[in-house]
mmCIF file of C-alpha atoms in Angstrom:
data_model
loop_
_atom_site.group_PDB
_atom_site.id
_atom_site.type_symbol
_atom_site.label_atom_id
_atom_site.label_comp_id
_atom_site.label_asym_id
_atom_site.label_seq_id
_atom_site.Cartn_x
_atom_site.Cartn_y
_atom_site.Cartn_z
ATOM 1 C CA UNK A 23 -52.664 20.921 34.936
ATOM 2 C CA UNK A 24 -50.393 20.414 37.699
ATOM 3 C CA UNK A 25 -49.020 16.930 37.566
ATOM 4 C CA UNK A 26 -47.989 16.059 41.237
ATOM 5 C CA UNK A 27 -47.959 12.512 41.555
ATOM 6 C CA UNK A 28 -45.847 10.337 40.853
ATOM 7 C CA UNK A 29 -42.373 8.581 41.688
ATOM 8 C CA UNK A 30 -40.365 10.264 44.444
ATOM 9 C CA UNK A 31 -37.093 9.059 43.554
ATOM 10 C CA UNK A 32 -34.262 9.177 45.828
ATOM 11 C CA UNK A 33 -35.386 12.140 48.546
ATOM 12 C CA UNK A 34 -38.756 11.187 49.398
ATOM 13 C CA UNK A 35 -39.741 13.517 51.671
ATOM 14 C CA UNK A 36 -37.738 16.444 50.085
ATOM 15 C CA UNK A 37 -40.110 15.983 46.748
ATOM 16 C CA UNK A 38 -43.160 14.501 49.143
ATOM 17 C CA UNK A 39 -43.292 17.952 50.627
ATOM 18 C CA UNK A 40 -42.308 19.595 46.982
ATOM 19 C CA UNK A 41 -45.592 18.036 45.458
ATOM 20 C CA UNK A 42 -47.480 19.943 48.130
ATOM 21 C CA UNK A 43 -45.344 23.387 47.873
ATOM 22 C CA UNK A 44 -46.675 23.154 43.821
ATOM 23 C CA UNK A 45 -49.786 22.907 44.565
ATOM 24 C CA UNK A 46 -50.314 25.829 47.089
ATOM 25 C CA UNK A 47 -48.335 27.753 44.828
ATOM 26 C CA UNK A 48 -50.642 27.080 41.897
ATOM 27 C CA UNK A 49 -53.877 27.471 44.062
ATOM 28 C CA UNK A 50 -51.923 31.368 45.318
ATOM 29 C CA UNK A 51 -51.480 31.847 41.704
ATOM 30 C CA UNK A 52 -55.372 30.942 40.487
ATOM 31 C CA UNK A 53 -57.186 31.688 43.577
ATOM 32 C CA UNK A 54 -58.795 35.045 41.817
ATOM 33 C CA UNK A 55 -60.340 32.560 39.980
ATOM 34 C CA UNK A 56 -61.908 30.715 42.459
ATOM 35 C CA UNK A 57 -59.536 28.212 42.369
ATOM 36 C CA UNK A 58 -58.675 25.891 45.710
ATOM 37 C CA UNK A 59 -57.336 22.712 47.441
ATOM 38 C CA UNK A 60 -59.667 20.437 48.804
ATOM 39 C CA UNK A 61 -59.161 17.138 50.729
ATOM 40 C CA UNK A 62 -61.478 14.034 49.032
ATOM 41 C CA UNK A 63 -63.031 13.209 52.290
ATOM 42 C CA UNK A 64 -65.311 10.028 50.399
ATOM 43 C CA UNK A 65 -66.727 8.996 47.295
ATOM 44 C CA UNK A 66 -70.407 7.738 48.007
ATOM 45 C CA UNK A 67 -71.976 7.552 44.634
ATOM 46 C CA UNK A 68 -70.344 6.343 41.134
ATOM 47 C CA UNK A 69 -72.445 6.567 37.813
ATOM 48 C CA UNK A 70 -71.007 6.159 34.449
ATOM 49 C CA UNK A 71 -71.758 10.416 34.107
ATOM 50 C CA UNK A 72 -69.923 11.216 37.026
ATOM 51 C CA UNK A 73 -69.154 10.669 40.685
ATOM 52 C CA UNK A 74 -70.718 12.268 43.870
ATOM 53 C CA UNK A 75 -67.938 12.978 46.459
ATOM 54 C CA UNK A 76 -67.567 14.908 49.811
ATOM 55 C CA UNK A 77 -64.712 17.290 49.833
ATOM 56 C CA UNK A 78 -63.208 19.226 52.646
ATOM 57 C CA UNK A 79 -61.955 23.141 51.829
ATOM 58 C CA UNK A 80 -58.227 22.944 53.246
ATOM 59 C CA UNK A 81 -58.091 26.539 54.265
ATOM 60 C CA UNK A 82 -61.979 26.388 56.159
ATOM 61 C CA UNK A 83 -61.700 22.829 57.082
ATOM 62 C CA UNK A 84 -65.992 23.092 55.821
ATOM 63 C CA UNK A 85 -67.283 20.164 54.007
ATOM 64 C CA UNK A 86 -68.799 20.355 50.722
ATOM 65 C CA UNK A 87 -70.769 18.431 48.656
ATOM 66 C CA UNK A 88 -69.733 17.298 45.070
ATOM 67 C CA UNK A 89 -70.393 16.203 41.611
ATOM 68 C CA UNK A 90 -67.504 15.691 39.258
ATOM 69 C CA UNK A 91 -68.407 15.329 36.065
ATOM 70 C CA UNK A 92 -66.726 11.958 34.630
ATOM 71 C CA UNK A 93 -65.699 10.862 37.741
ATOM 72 C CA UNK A 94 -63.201 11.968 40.720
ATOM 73 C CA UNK A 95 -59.566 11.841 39.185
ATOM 74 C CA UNK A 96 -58.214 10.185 42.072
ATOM 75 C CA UNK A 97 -58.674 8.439 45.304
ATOM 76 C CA UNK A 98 -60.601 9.110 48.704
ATOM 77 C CA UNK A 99 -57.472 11.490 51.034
ATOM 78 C CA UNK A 100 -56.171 12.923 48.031
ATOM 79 C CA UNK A 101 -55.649 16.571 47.763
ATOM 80 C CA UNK A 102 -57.160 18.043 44.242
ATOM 81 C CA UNK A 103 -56.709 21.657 43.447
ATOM 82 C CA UNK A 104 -60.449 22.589 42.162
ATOM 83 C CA UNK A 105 -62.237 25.311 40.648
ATOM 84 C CA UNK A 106 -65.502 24.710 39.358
ATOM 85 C CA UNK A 107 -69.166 26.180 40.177
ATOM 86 C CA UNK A 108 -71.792 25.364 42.874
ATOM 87 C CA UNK A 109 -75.755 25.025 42.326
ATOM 88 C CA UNK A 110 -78.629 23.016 43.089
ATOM 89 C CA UNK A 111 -78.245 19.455 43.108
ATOM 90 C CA UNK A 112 -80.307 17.662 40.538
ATOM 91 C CA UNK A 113 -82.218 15.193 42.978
ATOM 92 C CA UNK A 114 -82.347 17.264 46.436
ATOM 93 C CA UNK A 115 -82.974 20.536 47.521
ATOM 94 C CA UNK A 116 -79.538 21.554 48.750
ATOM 95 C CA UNK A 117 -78.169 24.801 46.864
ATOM 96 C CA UNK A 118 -74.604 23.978 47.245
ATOM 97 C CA UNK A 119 -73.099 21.095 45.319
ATOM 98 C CA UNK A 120 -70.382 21.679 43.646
ATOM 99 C CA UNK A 121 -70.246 20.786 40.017
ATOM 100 C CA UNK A 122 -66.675 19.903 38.755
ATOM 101 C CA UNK A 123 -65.544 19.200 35.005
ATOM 102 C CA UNK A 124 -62.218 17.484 34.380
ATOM 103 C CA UNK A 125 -60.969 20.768 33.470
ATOM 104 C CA UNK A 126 -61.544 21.921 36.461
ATOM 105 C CA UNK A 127 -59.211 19.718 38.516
ATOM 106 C CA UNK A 128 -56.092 21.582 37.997
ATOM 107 C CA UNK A 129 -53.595 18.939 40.036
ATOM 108 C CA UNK A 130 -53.597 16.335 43.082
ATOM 109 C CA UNK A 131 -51.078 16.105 45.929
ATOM 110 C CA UNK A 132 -51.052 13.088 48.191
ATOM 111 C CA UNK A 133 -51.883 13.442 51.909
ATOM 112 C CA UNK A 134 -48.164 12.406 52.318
ATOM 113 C CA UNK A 135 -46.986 15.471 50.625
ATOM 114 C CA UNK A 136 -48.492 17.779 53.287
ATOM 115 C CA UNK A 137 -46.857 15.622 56.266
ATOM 116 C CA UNK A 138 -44.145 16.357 54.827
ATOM 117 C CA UNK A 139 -43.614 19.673 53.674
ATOM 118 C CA UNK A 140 -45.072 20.470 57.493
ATOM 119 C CA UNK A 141 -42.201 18.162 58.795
ATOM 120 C CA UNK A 142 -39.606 20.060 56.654
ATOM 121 C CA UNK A 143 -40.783 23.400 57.642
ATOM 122 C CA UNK A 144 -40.317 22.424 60.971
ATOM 123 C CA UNK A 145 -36.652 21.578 60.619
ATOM 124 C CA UNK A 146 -36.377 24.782 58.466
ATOM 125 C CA UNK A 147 -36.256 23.271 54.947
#
């Protein structure tokens, strides 16, 4: 797993926008495995065997729904780098949920990080 979050230390924005430069660089490196970043748009259902979320695809901006197993690993705007695989959900008819094991979140990025890495590719790094 990617481990992205955490203290910034004395350049915040310089490692702000280096969490999100990991993370597309792991999602170019496993994406012919399915593997991509999606924004937690909300968290509308928590059980005890897992949490329903909506997610938004970064690169198709479409809106998914999901079930991760054990619960999401982090909070509603967080980026999560997911693979995982979709099927019917198990009390509707919809054929697209997304099922998610823990394994299958392979890192987080805060919304920060993406402000700015775009603001420092702006000013040219």
């Amino acid at each position: 797993m990617v481990t992205l979050l955490g203290s910034f230390g004395a350049n915040r924005r310089a490692a702000a926008a280096q969490q999100w430069a990991a993370l597309r660089t792991a999602a170019a490196q496993q994406a012919h495995r399915g593997v991509r970043i999606a924004l937690i748009h909300s968290i509308y259902q928590r059980a005890s065997a897992g949490d329903k979320a909506w997610i938004i695809w970064q690169e198709t901006g479409v809106r998914q729904d999901t079930w991760f197993h054990g619960g999401v690993p982090c909070s509603t705007g967080t980026f999560v780098l997911l693979g995982g695989s979709v099927g019917y959900g198990p009390h509707n008819n919809n054929p697209r949920v997304l099922y998610v094991n823990p394994a299958d979140v392979l890192g987080t990025a805060s919304a920060k990080s993406l402000k700015a890495w775009r603001k420092q590719n702006r000013q040219g790094g």
